PDB file of C-alpha atoms in Angstrom:
ATOM      1  CA  UNK B   1     -13.191 -53.034  14.339  1.00  0.00           C
ATOM      2  CA  UNK B   2     -15.743 -51.821  16.842  1.00  0.00           C
ATOM      3  CA  UNK B   3     -14.603 -49.089  19.221  1.00  0.00           C
ATOM      4  CA  UNK B   4     -14.994 -49.716  22.899  1.00  0.00           C
ATOM      5  CA  UNK B   5     -16.788 -47.264  25.127  1.00  0.00           C
ATOM      6  CA  UNK B   6     -13.458 -46.100  26.564  1.00  0.00           C
ATOM      7  CA  UNK B   7     -12.045 -45.479  23.077  1.00  0.00           C
ATOM      8  CA  UNK B   8     -15.134 -43.544  22.031  1.00  0.00           C
ATOM      9  CA  UNK B   9     -14.867 -41.434  25.180  1.00  0.00           C
ATOM     10  CA  UNK B  10     -11.174 -40.731  24.504  1.00  0.00           C
ATOM     11  CA  UNK B  11     -11.905 -39.671  20.929  1.00  0.00           C
ATOM     12  CA  UNK B  12     -14.735 -37.455  22.132  1.00  0.00           C
ATOM     13  CA  UNK B  13     -12.513 -35.780  24.732  1.00  0.00           C
ATOM     14  CA  UNK B  14      -9.788 -35.252  22.116  1.00  0.00           C
ATOM     15  CA  UNK B  15     -12.228 -33.678  19.645  1.00  0.00           C
ATOM     16  CA  UNK B  16     -13.693 -31.530  22.426  1.00  0.00           C
ATOM     17  CA  UNK B  17     -10.284 -30.138  23.360  1.00  0.00           C
ATOM     18  CA  UNK B  18      -9.327 -29.713  19.690  1.00  0.00           C
ATOM     19  CA  UNK B  19     -12.440 -27.663  18.997  1.00  0.00           C
ATOM     20  CA  UNK B  20     -11.827 -25.734  22.215  1.00  0.00           C
ATOM     21  CA  UNK B  21      -8.278 -24.866  21.136  1.00  0.00           C
ATOM     22  CA  UNK B  22      -9.508 -23.714  17.723  1.00  0.00           C
ATOM     23  CA  UNK B  23     -12.117 -21.480  19.348  1.00  0.00           C
ATOM     24  CA  UNK B  24      -9.557 -20.059  21.801  1.00  0.00           C
ATOM     25  CA  UNK B  25      -6.967 -19.316  19.124  1.00  0.00           C
ATOM     26  CA  UNK B  26      -9.666 -17.828  16.902  1.00  0.00           C
ATOM     27  CA  UNK B  27     -10.627 -15.542  19.770  1.00  0.00           C
ATOM     28  CA  UNK B  28      -7.134 -14.341  20.681  1.00  0.00           C
ATOM     29  CA  UNK B  29      -5.798 -13.955  17.123  1.00  0.00           C
ATOM     30  CA  UNK B  30      -7.250 -10.426  16.607  1.00  0.00           C
ATOM     31  CA  UNK B  31      -5.753  -9.319  19.944  1.00  0.00           C
ATOM     32  CA  UNK B  32      -2.356 -10.810  19.068  1.00  0.00           C
ATOM     33  CA  UNK B  33      -2.422  -9.214  15.619  1.00  0.00           C
ATOM     34  CA  UNK B  34      -3.067  -5.754  17.063  1.00  0.00           C
ATOM     35  CA  UNK B  35      -0.428  -6.126  19.793  1.00  0.00           C
ATOM     36  CA  UNK B  36       2.419  -7.666  17.791  1.00  0.00           C
ATOM     37  CA  UNK B  37       4.569  -5.573  15.424  1.00  0.00           C
ATOM     38  CA  UNK B  38       3.915  -6.221  11.734  1.00  0.00           C
ATOM     39  CA  UNK B  39       4.560  -4.731   8.307  1.00  0.00           C
ATOM     40  CA  UNK B  40       1.040  -3.315   8.073  1.00  0.00           C
ATOM     41  CA  UNK B  41       0.915  -1.052  11.121  1.00  0.00           C
ATOM     42  CA  UNK B  42       0.529   1.965   8.854  1.00  0.00           C
ATOM     43  CA  UNK B  43      -2.946   0.715   8.006  1.00  0.00           C
ATOM     44  CA  UNK B  44      -3.804   1.262  11.657  1.00  0.00           C
ATOM     45  CA  UNK B  45      -2.209   4.724  11.539  1.00  0.00           C
ATOM     46  CA  UNK B  46      -4.260   5.695   8.481  1.00  0.00           C
ATOM     47  CA  UNK B  47      -7.557   4.470   9.937  1.00  0.00           C
ATOM     48  CA  UNK B  48      -6.970   6.056  13.353  1.00  0.00           C
ATOM     49  CA  UNK B  49      -5.867   9.373  11.847  1.00  0.00           C
ATOM     50  CA  UNK B  50      -8.854   9.581   9.521  1.00  0.00           C
ATOM     51  CA  UNK B  51     -11.155   8.894  12.478  1.00  0.00           C
ATOM     52  CA  UNK B  52      -9.560  11.654  14.584  1.00  0.00           C
ATOM     53  CA  UNK B  53     -11.142  15.090  13.975  1.00  0.00           C
ATOM     54  CA  UNK B  54      -8.075  16.793  15.462  1.00  0.00           C
ATOM     55  CA  UNK B  55      -6.096  15.952  12.309  1.00  0.00           C
ATOM     56  CA  UNK B  56      -6.662  18.497   9.534  1.00  0.00           C
ATOM     57  CA  UNK B  57      -4.211  17.864   6.670  1.00  0.00           C
ATOM     58  CA  UNK B  58      -4.411  19.955   3.527  1.00  0.00           C
ATOM     59  CA  UNK B  59      -2.551  17.519   1.274  1.00  0.00           C
ATOM     60  CA  UNK B  60      -2.488  13.714   1.479  1.00  0.00           C
ATOM     61  CA  UNK B  61      -0.390  11.097  -0.293  1.00  0.00           C
ATOM     62  CA  UNK B  62      -1.571   7.569  -1.098  1.00  0.00           C
ATOM     63  CA  UNK B  63       0.464   4.662  -2.427  1.00  0.00           C
ATOM     64  CA  UNK B  64       2.566   1.619  -1.616  1.00  0.00           C
ATOM     65  CA  UNK B  65       6.058   1.245  -0.144  1.00  0.00           C
ATOM     66  CA  UNK B  66       7.561   2.991  -3.183  1.00  0.00           C
ATOM     67  CA  UNK B  67       5.549   6.069  -2.261  1.00  0.00           C
ATOM     68  CA  UNK B  68       6.450   5.604   1.415  1.00  0.00           C
ATOM     69  CA  UNK B  69      10.146   5.910   0.627  1.00  0.00           C
ATOM     70  CA  UNK B  70       9.841   8.100  -2.459  1.00  0.00           C
ATOM     71  CA  UNK B  71       7.615  11.084  -1.544  1.00  0.00           C
ATOM     72  CA  UNK B  72       8.763  13.322   1.302  1.00  0.00           C
ATOM     73  CA  UNK B  73       5.810  15.070   2.915  1.00  0.00           C
ATOM     74  CA  UNK B  74       8.092  17.310   4.933  1.00  0.00           C
ATOM     75  CA  UNK B  75       9.556  18.804   1.731  1.00  0.00           C
ATOM     76  CA  UNK B  76       6.118  19.285   0.191  1.00  0.00           C
ATOM     77  CA  UNK B  77       4.939  21.071   3.318  1.00  0.00           C
ATOM     78  CA  UNK B  78       8.043  23.219   3.533  1.00  0.00           C
ATOM     79  CA  UNK B  79       8.494  24.236  -0.104  1.00  0.00           C
ATOM     80  CA  UNK B  80       5.024  24.569  -1.599  1.00  0.00           C
ATOM     81  CA  UNK B  81       3.848  28.203  -1.503  1.00  0.00           C
ATOM     82  CA  UNK B  82       0.877  27.629   0.819  1.00  0.00           C
ATOM     83  CA  UNK B  83       2.836  25.222   3.091  1.00  0.00           C
ATOM     84  CA  UNK B  84       0.006  22.678   3.311  1.00  0.00           C
ATOM     85  CA  UNK B  85       0.008  20.288   6.247  1.00  0.00           C
ATOM     86  CA  UNK B  86       0.963  17.118   4.360  1.00  0.00           C
ATOM     87  CA  UNK B  87       0.195  13.593   5.527  1.00  0.00           C
ATOM     88  CA  UNK B  88       1.543  10.415   3.969  1.00  0.00           C
ATOM     89  CA  UNK B  89      -1.245   7.834   4.002  1.00  0.00           C
ATOM     90  CA  UNK B  90       1.058   5.348   2.302  1.00  0.00           C
ATOM     91  CA  UNK B  91       1.457   1.751   3.437  1.00  0.00           C
ATOM     92  CA  UNK B  92       2.993  -1.572   2.479  1.00  0.00           C
ATOM     93  CA  UNK B  93       1.548  -3.093  -0.727  1.00  0.00           C
ATOM     94  CA  UNK B  94      -1.166  -0.428  -0.919  1.00  0.00           C
ATOM     95  CA  UNK B  95      -2.460  -0.762  -4.462  1.00  0.00           C
ATOM     96  CA  UNK B  96      -4.870   1.873  -5.680  1.00  0.00           C
ATOM     97  CA  UNK B  97      -7.649  -0.627  -4.946  1.00  0.00           C
ATOM     98  CA  UNK B  98      -6.853  -0.059  -1.265  1.00  0.00           C
ATOM     99  CA  UNK B  99      -6.216   3.686  -1.526  1.00  0.00           C
ATOM    100  CA  UNK B 100      -9.723   4.405  -2.823  1.00  0.00           C
ATOM    101  CA  UNK B 101     -11.208   2.815   0.314  1.00  0.00           C
ATOM    102  CA  UNK B 102     -10.040   5.847   2.299  1.00  0.00           C
ATOM    103  CA  UNK B 103     -11.266   8.591  -0.043  1.00  0.00           C
ATOM    104  CA  UNK B 104     -14.674   9.033   1.579  1.00  0.00           C
ATOM    105  CA  UNK B 105     -13.077   9.394   5.026  1.00  0.00           C
ATOM    106  CA  UNK B 106     -10.885  12.351   4.076  1.00  0.00           C
ATOM    107  CA  UNK B 107     -11.514  15.381   6.327  1.00  0.00           C
ATOM    108  CA  UNK B 108     -12.957  18.552   4.833  1.00  0.00           C
ATOM    109  CA  UNK B 109      -9.561  20.247   5.278  1.00  0.00           C
ATOM    110  CA  UNK B 110      -8.041  18.204   2.436  1.00  0.00           C
ATOM    111  CA  UNK B 111      -7.679  20.183  -0.776  1.00  0.00           C
ATOM    112  CA  UNK B 112      -5.125  18.048  -2.650  1.00  0.00           C
ATOM    113  CA  UNK B 113      -4.660  14.293  -3.132  1.00  0.00           C
ATOM    114  CA  UNK B 114      -1.507  12.787  -4.614  1.00  0.00           C
ATOM    115  CA  UNK B 115      -2.263   9.231  -5.716  1.00  0.00           C
ATOM    116  CA  UNK B 116       1.006   7.428  -6.433  1.00  0.00           C
ATOM    117  CA  UNK B 117       0.595   4.650  -8.946  1.00  0.00           C
ATOM    118  CA  UNK B 118       2.572   1.996 -10.782  1.00  0.00           C
ATOM    119  CA  UNK B 119       0.746   2.047 -14.091  1.00  0.00           C
ATOM    120  CA  UNK B 120       1.727  -1.549 -14.931  1.00  0.00           C
ATOM    121  CA  UNK B 121      -0.619  -2.726 -12.153  1.00  0.00           C
ATOM    122  CA  UNK B 122      -3.569  -1.659 -14.312  1.00  0.00           C
ATOM    123  CA  UNK B 123      -2.855  -4.624 -16.592  1.00  0.00           C
ATOM    124  CA  UNK B 124      -3.791  -7.017 -13.776  1.00  0.00           C
ATOM    125  CA  UNK B 125      -7.297  -7.673 -12.389  1.00  0.00           C
ATOM    126  CA  UNK B 126      -8.321  -5.475  -9.472  1.00  0.00           C
ATOM    127  CA  UNK B 127      -7.220  -7.222  -6.321  1.00  0.00           C
ATOM    128  CA  UNK B 128      -5.736  -6.709  -2.888  1.00  0.00           C
ATOM    129  CA  UNK B 129      -3.227  -8.907  -1.108  1.00  0.00           C
ATOM    130  CA  UNK B 130      -4.701 -11.104   1.609  1.00  0.00           C
ATOM    131  CA  UNK B 131      -2.293  -9.546   4.127  1.00  0.00           C
ATOM    132  CA  UNK B 132      -3.684  -6.088   3.358  1.00  0.00           C
ATOM    133  CA  UNK B 133      -7.253  -7.341   3.630  1.00  0.00           C
ATOM    134  CA  UNK B 134      -6.433  -8.878   7.011  1.00  0.00           C
ATOM    135  CA  UNK B 135      -4.878  -5.620   8.257  1.00  0.00           C
ATOM    136  CA  UNK B 136      -7.927  -3.600   7.190  1.00  0.00           C
ATOM    137  CA  UNK B 137     -10.221  -6.005   9.015  1.00  0.00           C
ATOM    138  CA  UNK B 138      -8.106  -6.300  12.173  1.00  0.00           C
ATOM    139  CA  UNK B 139      -7.707  -2.543  12.511  1.00  0.00           C
ATOM    140  CA  UNK B 140     -11.423  -1.913  12.168  1.00  0.00           C
ATOM    141  CA  UNK B 141     -11.976  -0.663   8.616  1.00  0.00           C
ATOM    142  CA  UNK B 142     -15.649  -0.555   7.627  1.00  0.00           C
ATOM    143  CA  UNK B 143     -16.687   0.315   4.093  1.00  0.00           C
ATOM    144  CA  UNK B 144     -19.354   3.019   3.990  1.00  0.00           C
ATOM    145  CA  UNK B 145     -22.198   3.280   1.496  1.00  0.00           C
ATOM    146  CA  UNK B 146     -20.475   5.998  -0.538  1.00  0.00           C
ATOM    147  CA  UNK B 147     -17.437   3.782  -1.114  1.00  0.00           C
ATOM    148  CA  UNK B 148     -19.689   0.852  -1.995  1.00  0.00           C
ATOM    149  CA  UNK B 149     -21.304   3.038  -4.654  1.00  0.00           C
ATOM    150  CA  UNK B 150     -18.076   3.234  -6.687  1.00  0.00           C
ATOM    151  CA  UNK B 151     -16.116   0.227  -5.389  1.00  0.00           C
ATOM    152  CA  UNK B 152     -18.697  -2.509  -4.894  1.00  0.00           C
ATOM    153  CA  UNK B 153     -16.375  -5.146  -6.358  1.00  0.00           C
ATOM    154  CA  UNK B 154     -13.966  -4.405  -3.501  1.00  0.00           C
ATOM    155  CA  UNK B 155     -16.792  -4.701  -0.973  1.00  0.00           C
ATOM    156  CA  UNK B 156     -17.441  -8.235  -2.193  1.00  0.00           C
ATOM    157  CA  UNK B 157     -13.747  -9.078  -1.799  1.00  0.00           C
ATOM    158  CA  UNK B 158     -13.599  -7.689   1.742  1.00  0.00           C
ATOM    159  CA  UNK B 159     -16.974  -8.898   3.008  1.00  0.00           C
ATOM    160  CA  UNK B 160     -15.733 -12.119   4.598  1.00  0.00           C
ATOM    161  CA  UNK B 161     -16.228 -13.703   8.012  1.00  0.00           C
ATOM    162  CA  UNK B 162     -14.107 -13.170  11.138  1.00  0.00           C
ATOM    163  CA  UNK B 163     -13.093 -16.829  10.904  1.00  0.00           C
ATOM    164  CA  UNK B 164     -11.679 -16.231   7.424  1.00  0.00           C
ATOM    165  CA  UNK B 165      -9.541 -13.291   8.526  1.00  0.00           C
ATOM    166  CA  UNK B 166      -8.446 -14.958  11.764  1.00  0.00           C
ATOM    167  CA  UNK B 167      -7.321 -17.998   9.803  1.00  0.00           C
ATOM    168  CA  UNK B 168      -5.193 -15.887   7.464  1.00  0.00           C
ATOM    169  CA  UNK B 169      -3.732 -14.009  10.452  1.00  0.00           C
ATOM    170  CA  UNK B 170      -2.797 -17.235  12.245  1.00  0.00           C
ATOM    171  CA  UNK B 171       0.958 -16.679  11.875  1.00  0.00           C
ATOM    172  CA  UNK B 172       0.861 -13.171  13.390  1.00  0.00           C
ATOM    173  CA  UNK B 173       2.901 -14.273  16.429  1.00  0.00           C
ATOM    174  CA  UNK B 174       5.721 -15.680  14.276  1.00  0.00           C
ATOM    175  CA  UNK B 175       5.684 -12.755  11.834  1.00  0.00           C
ATOM    176  CA  UNK B 176       5.580 -10.295  14.724  1.00  0.00           C
ATOM    177  CA  UNK B 177       8.697 -11.848  16.250  1.00  0.00           C
ATOM    178  CA  UNK B 178      10.367 -11.707  12.848  1.00  0.00           C
ATOM    179  CA  UNK B 179       9.612  -7.978  12.484  1.00  0.00           C
ATOM    180  CA  UNK B 180      10.775  -7.315  16.051  1.00  0.00           C
ATOM    181  CA  UNK B 181      14.103  -9.113  15.457  1.00  0.00           C
ATOM    182  CA  UNK B 182      14.604  -7.355  12.123  1.00  0.00           C
ATOM    183  CA  UNK B 183      14.081  -3.963  13.734  1.00  0.00           C
ATOM    184  CA  UNK B 184      16.425  -4.929  16.566  1.00  0.00           C
ATOM    185  CA  UNK B 185      19.296  -6.432  14.551  1.00  0.00           C
ATOM    186  CA  UNK B 186      19.248  -4.635  11.186  1.00  0.00           C
ATOM    187  CA  UNK B 187      21.363  -1.488  11.445  1.00  0.00           C
ATOM    188  CA  UNK B 188      19.837  -0.197   8.224  1.00  0.00           C
ATOM    189  CA  UNK B 189      16.302   0.025   9.616  1.00  0.00           C
ATOM    190  CA  UNK B 190      15.203   3.582  10.311  1.00  0.00           C
ATOM    191  CA  UNK B 191      14.675   4.534  13.940  1.00  0.00           C
ATOM    192  CA  UNK B 192      11.528   6.412  12.944  1.00  0.00           C
ATOM    193  CA  UNK B 193       8.457   4.390  13.866  1.00  0.00           C
ATOM    194  CA  UNK B 194       6.340   3.663  10.803  1.00  0.00           C
ATOM    195  CA  UNK B 195       3.393   3.347  13.150  1.00  0.00           C
ATOM    196  CA  UNK B 196       3.551   7.016  14.077  1.00  0.00           C
ATOM    197  CA  UNK B 197       5.155   9.047  11.294  1.00  0.00           C
ATOM    198  CA  UNK B 198       2.574  10.917   9.236  1.00  0.00           C
ATOM    199  CA  UNK B 199       4.837  12.838   6.883  1.00  0.00           C
ATOM    200  CA  UNK B 200       7.608  10.659   5.463  1.00  0.00           C
ATOM    201  CA  UNK B 201       7.830   6.905   5.971  1.00  0.00           C
ATOM    202  CA  UNK B 202      11.385   6.144   4.833  1.00  0.00           C
ATOM    203  CA  UNK B 203      12.251   2.663   6.122  1.00  0.00           C
ATOM    204  CA  UNK B 204      16.030   2.567   5.475  1.00  0.00           C
ATOM    205  CA  UNK B 205      18.929   4.775   6.536  1.00  0.00           C
ATOM    206  CA  UNK B 206      21.499   3.977   3.823  1.00  0.00           C
ATOM    207  CA  UNK B 207      21.378   4.784   0.116  1.00  0.00           C
ATOM    208  CA  UNK B 208      22.001   1.247  -1.117  1.00  0.00           C
ATOM    209  CA  UNK B 209      22.046  -2.348   0.091  1.00  0.00           C
ATOM    210  CA  UNK B 210      24.235  -3.894  -2.600  1.00  0.00           C
ATOM    211  CA  UNK B 211      23.344  -7.512  -1.857  1.00  0.00           C
ATOM    212  CA  UNK B 212      19.618  -6.811  -1.937  1.00  0.00           C
ATOM    213  CA  UNK B 213      20.009  -4.554  -4.968  1.00  0.00           C
ATOM    214  CA  UNK B 214      21.770  -7.126  -7.151  1.00  0.00           C
ATOM    215  CA  UNK B 215      19.392  -9.909  -6.142  1.00  0.00           C
ATOM    216  CA  UNK B 216      16.284  -7.849  -6.882  1.00  0.00           C
ATOM    217  CA  UNK B 217      17.629  -6.514 -10.162  1.00  0.00           C
ATOM    218  CA  UNK B 218      18.029 -10.102 -11.357  1.00  0.00           C
ATOM    219  CA  UNK B 219      14.497 -10.852 -10.251  1.00  0.00           C
ATOM    220  CA  UNK B 220      12.906  -7.881 -12.008  1.00  0.00           C
ATOM    221  CA  UNK B 221      14.958  -8.424 -15.169  1.00  0.00           C
ATOM    222  CA  UNK B 222      12.981 -11.642 -15.738  1.00  0.00           C
ATOM    223  CA  UNK B 223       9.647  -9.822 -15.531  1.00  0.00           C
ATOM    224  CA  UNK B 224       9.080  -7.192 -18.208  1.00  0.00           C
ATOM    225  CA  UNK B 225       5.945  -5.654 -16.736  1.00  0.00           C
ATOM    226  CA  UNK B 226       5.406  -3.188 -19.613  1.00  0.00           C
ATOM    227  CA  UNK B 227       5.413  -5.780 -22.391  1.00  0.00           C
ATOM    228  CA  UNK B 228       2.004  -6.054 -24.090  1.00  0.00           C
ATOM    229  CA  UNK B 229       0.711  -3.350 -21.775  1.00  0.00           C
ATOM    230  CA  UNK B 230      -3.030  -2.815 -21.556  1.00  0.00           C
ATOM    231  CA  UNK B 231      -5.504  -1.213 -19.125  1.00  0.00           C
ATOM    232  CA  UNK B 232      -8.320  -3.440 -17.968  1.00  0.00           C
ATOM    233  CA  UNK B 233     -11.882  -2.000 -18.142  1.00  0.00           C
ATOM    234  CA  UNK B 234     -12.495  -2.704 -14.449  1.00  0.00           C
ATOM    235  CA  UNK B 235      -9.610  -0.387 -13.522  1.00  0.00           C
ATOM    236  CA  UNK B 236     -10.911   2.315 -15.859  1.00  0.00           C
ATOM    237  CA  UNK B 237     -14.329   2.112 -14.211  1.00  0.00           C
ATOM    238  CA  UNK B 238     -12.954   2.250 -10.650  1.00  0.00           C
ATOM    239  CA  UNK B 239     -10.537   5.105 -11.367  1.00  0.00           C
ATOM    240  CA  UNK B 240     -13.090   7.251 -13.162  1.00  0.00           C
ATOM    241  CA  UNK B 241     -15.744   6.700 -10.476  1.00  0.00           C
ATOM    242  CA  UNK B 242     -13.398   7.467  -7.580  1.00  0.00           C
ATOM    243  CA  UNK B 243     -12.012  10.515  -9.402  1.00  0.00           C
ATOM    244  CA  UNK B 244     -15.519  11.881  -9.920  1.00  0.00           C
ATOM    245  CA  UNK B 245     -16.190  11.457  -6.204  1.00  0.00           C
ATOM    246  CA  UNK B 246     -13.015  13.352  -5.282  1.00  0.00           C
ATOM    247  CA  UNK B 247     -13.663  16.175  -7.748  1.00  0.00           C
ATOM    248  CA  UNK B 248     -17.246  16.551  -6.476  1.00  0.00           C
ATOM    249  CA  UNK B 249     -15.656  17.421  -3.116  1.00  0.00           C
ATOM    250  CA  UNK B 250     -13.623  20.201  -4.823  1.00  0.00           C
ATOM    251  CA  UNK B 251     -10.390  18.360  -4.062  1.00  0.00           C
ATOM    252  CA  UNK B 252      -7.523  18.639  -6.539  1.00  0.00           C
ATOM    253  CA  UNK B 253      -6.389  15.177  -7.599  1.00  0.00           C
ATOM    254  CA  UNK B 254      -3.116  14.118  -9.228  1.00  0.00           C
ATOM    255  CA  UNK B 255      -1.689  10.820 -10.351  1.00  0.00           C
ATOM    256  CA  UNK B 256       2.012  10.472  -9.546  1.00  0.00           C
ATOM    257  CA  UNK B 257       3.488   7.878 -11.896  1.00  0.00           C
ATOM    258  CA  UNK B 258       6.303   6.278  -9.918  1.00  0.00           C
ATOM    259  CA  UNK B 259       9.874   6.074 -11.272  1.00  0.00           C
ATOM    260  CA  UNK B 260      11.471   3.184 -13.105  1.00  0.00           C
ATOM    261  CA  UNK B 261      14.983   1.974 -12.264  1.00  0.00           C
ATOM    262  CA  UNK B 262      17.095   2.093 -15.456  1.00  0.00           C
ATOM    263  CA  UNK B 263      19.152  -0.884 -14.227  1.00  0.00           C
ATOM    264  CA  UNK B 264      16.136  -3.109 -14.826  1.00  0.00           C
ATOM    265  CA  UNK B 265      17.162  -3.777 -18.419  1.00  0.00           C
ATOM    266  CA  UNK B 266      14.372  -5.679 -20.227  1.00  0.00           C
ATOM    267  CA  UNK B 267      11.948  -2.795 -19.997  1.00  0.00           C
ATOM    268  CA  UNK B 268      12.924  -0.728 -22.989  1.00  0.00           C
ATOM    269  CA  UNK B 269      12.339   2.983 -23.231  1.00  0.00           C
ATOM    270  CA  UNK B 270       9.908   2.568 -26.137  1.00  0.00           C
ATOM    271  CA  UNK B 271       7.740   0.136 -24.178  1.00  0.00           C
ATOM    272  CA  UNK B 272       7.556   2.454 -21.178  1.00  0.00           C
ATOM    273  CA  UNK B 273       6.706   5.404 -23.391  1.00  0.00           C
ATOM    274  CA  UNK B 274       3.994   3.421 -25.154  1.00  0.00           C
ATOM    275  CA  UNK B 275       2.522   2.323 -21.799  1.00  0.00           C
ATOM    276  CA  UNK B 276       2.558   5.856 -20.435  1.00  0.00           C
ATOM    277  CA  UNK B 277       0.962   7.260 -23.590  1.00  0.00           C
ATOM    278  CA  UNK B 278      -1.817   4.686 -23.332  1.00  0.00           C
ATOM    279  CA  UNK B 279      -2.317   5.506 -19.655  1.00  0.00           C
ATOM    280  CA  UNK B 280      -2.338   9.251 -20.330  1.00  0.00           C
ATOM    281  CA  UNK B 281      -4.808   8.891 -23.189  1.00  0.00           C
ATOM    282  CA  UNK B 282      -7.144   6.637 -21.170  1.00  0.00           C
ATOM    283  CA  UNK B 283      -7.310   9.103 -18.257  1.00  0.00           C
ATOM    284  CA  UNK B 284      -6.873  12.384 -20.081  1.00  0.00           C
ATOM    285  CA  UNK B 285      -9.094  14.286 -17.641  1.00  0.00           C
ATOM    286  CA  UNK B 286      -6.859  13.490 -14.641  1.00  0.00           C
ATOM    287  CA  UNK B 287      -3.674  15.539 -14.108  1.00  0.00           C
ATOM    288  CA  UNK B 288      -0.598  13.308 -14.201  1.00  0.00           C
ATOM    289  CA  UNK B 289       2.814  14.021 -12.673  1.00  0.00           C
ATOM    290  CA  UNK B 290       5.126  11.804 -14.692  1.00  0.00           C
ATOM    291  CA  UNK B 291       8.111  10.699 -12.598  1.00  0.00           C
ATOM    292  CA  UNK B 292       8.801   7.527 -14.551  1.00  0.00           C
ATOM    293  CA  UNK B 293      12.215   8.469 -15.942  1.00  0.00           C
ATOM    294  CA  UNK B 294      13.482  11.181 -13.608  1.00  0.00           C
ATOM    295  CA  UNK B 295      15.762   9.022 -11.399  1.00  0.00           C
ATOM    296  CA  UNK B 296      19.099   7.374 -12.094  1.00  0.00           C
ATOM    297  CA  UNK B 297      20.111   3.946 -10.798  1.00  0.00           C
ATOM    298  CA  UNK B 298      22.045   5.645  -7.973  1.00  0.00           C
ATOM    299  CA  UNK B 299      18.768   7.046  -6.669  1.00  0.00           C
ATOM    300  CA  UNK B 300      17.406   3.604  -5.736  1.00  0.00           C
ATOM    301  CA  UNK B 301      17.951   1.682  -2.494  1.00  0.00           C
ATOM    302  CA  UNK B 302      16.978  -1.584  -4.172  1.00  0.00           C
ATOM    303  CA  UNK B 303      15.446  -2.453  -7.530  1.00  0.00           C
ATOM    304  CA  UNK B 304      12.254  -0.445  -7.036  1.00  0.00           C
ATOM    305  CA  UNK B 305      12.419   1.742  -3.908  1.00  0.00           C
ATOM    306  CA  UNK B 306      13.961   5.222  -4.092  1.00  0.00           C
ATOM    307  CA  UNK B 307      16.576   6.061  -1.482  1.00  0.00           C
ATOM    308  CA  UNK B 308      16.684   9.419   0.306  1.00  0.00           C
ATOM    309  CA  UNK B 309      18.474  11.099  -2.617  1.00  0.00           C
ATOM    310  CA  UNK B 310      15.903   9.694  -5.009  1.00  0.00           C
ATOM    311  CA  UNK B 311      13.070  10.806  -2.737  1.00  0.00           C
ATOM    312  CA  UNK B 312      14.409  14.366  -2.695  1.00  0.00           C
ATOM    313  CA  UNK B 313      14.532  14.432  -6.523  1.00  0.00           C
ATOM    314  CA  UNK B 314      11.100  12.874  -6.909  1.00  0.00           C
ATOM    315  CA  UNK B 315       9.526  15.232  -4.388  1.00  0.00           C
ATOM    316  CA  UNK B 316      11.157  18.260  -6.020  1.00  0.00           C
ATOM    317  CA  UNK B 317       9.705  17.164  -9.347  1.00  0.00           C
ATOM    318  CA  UNK B 318       6.247  17.061  -7.762  1.00  0.00           C
ATOM    319  CA  UNK B 319       6.756  20.494  -6.204  1.00  0.00           C
ATOM    320  CA  UNK B 320       7.789  22.003  -9.538  1.00  0.00           C
ATOM    321  CA  UNK B 321       4.664  20.588 -11.179  1.00  0.00           C
ATOM    322  CA  UNK B 322       2.351  21.892  -8.462  1.00  0.00           C
ATOM    323  CA  UNK B 323       3.809  25.411  -8.291  1.00  0.00           C
TER     324      UNK B 323
END
């Protein structure tokens, strides 16, 4: 069937407007992402703080949401002998592969780094969630040459086009509304803004959400993350290179091995001990604060995140090690 001139014109107009809409939405997506609330606003806080010379922390904490809720910077600052100004540079889903991106931006005032880590992640290839990559891009992170020197594999993962990141951020309006409604309607959400708190990013006010707890326990019981534990060579290379960079700056560096919830049954004590021994042997030059078995089930808000009681215990354990 041969198209008439009118039909060809109509198709052309349709395609023109379709391309125009794509270009418009591609252009406004970064603006929408930065304006709407989302679960990755702490990435913006970290980047902006590191770029502000008025901030001079002495101790910094890196890690994911378990470190956000589990390590209380206020207590560290208050109870350590030298009372170091302590900043929590923790954020949602921040694997160590993301933490190391910020090492070269640390101000000269920093003398201690606490890198919180889930050692089971070292059994998986180095990666970063797309959502975290998008947040880094949208909030203006640029990898410098020093970071490229010890994390070039991450540079290749992050070196993508604006179109790529805008496409993956296309649902920012919907997700922003979801976060806004959650903050408005959930009585258990902390009133402290995660976008602004630099010391302790606890997200919940209660000690336990029973419904969430039971559901997540069932989920994690089916995934024994310490079984057949191994440490991939790519992680060993990245960790050793980033540690050497930190130590060359005369900064004290500590791994904080995050706690395990004893209610997650399939992970037996022997398997955890074997995994920790392997981790400790592989990185024997790096001081390790082992918090893996210091909390009881009552110290967890859900299957993996410490509640405020658990955070107090975990932080006290860190303080005792550092004193």
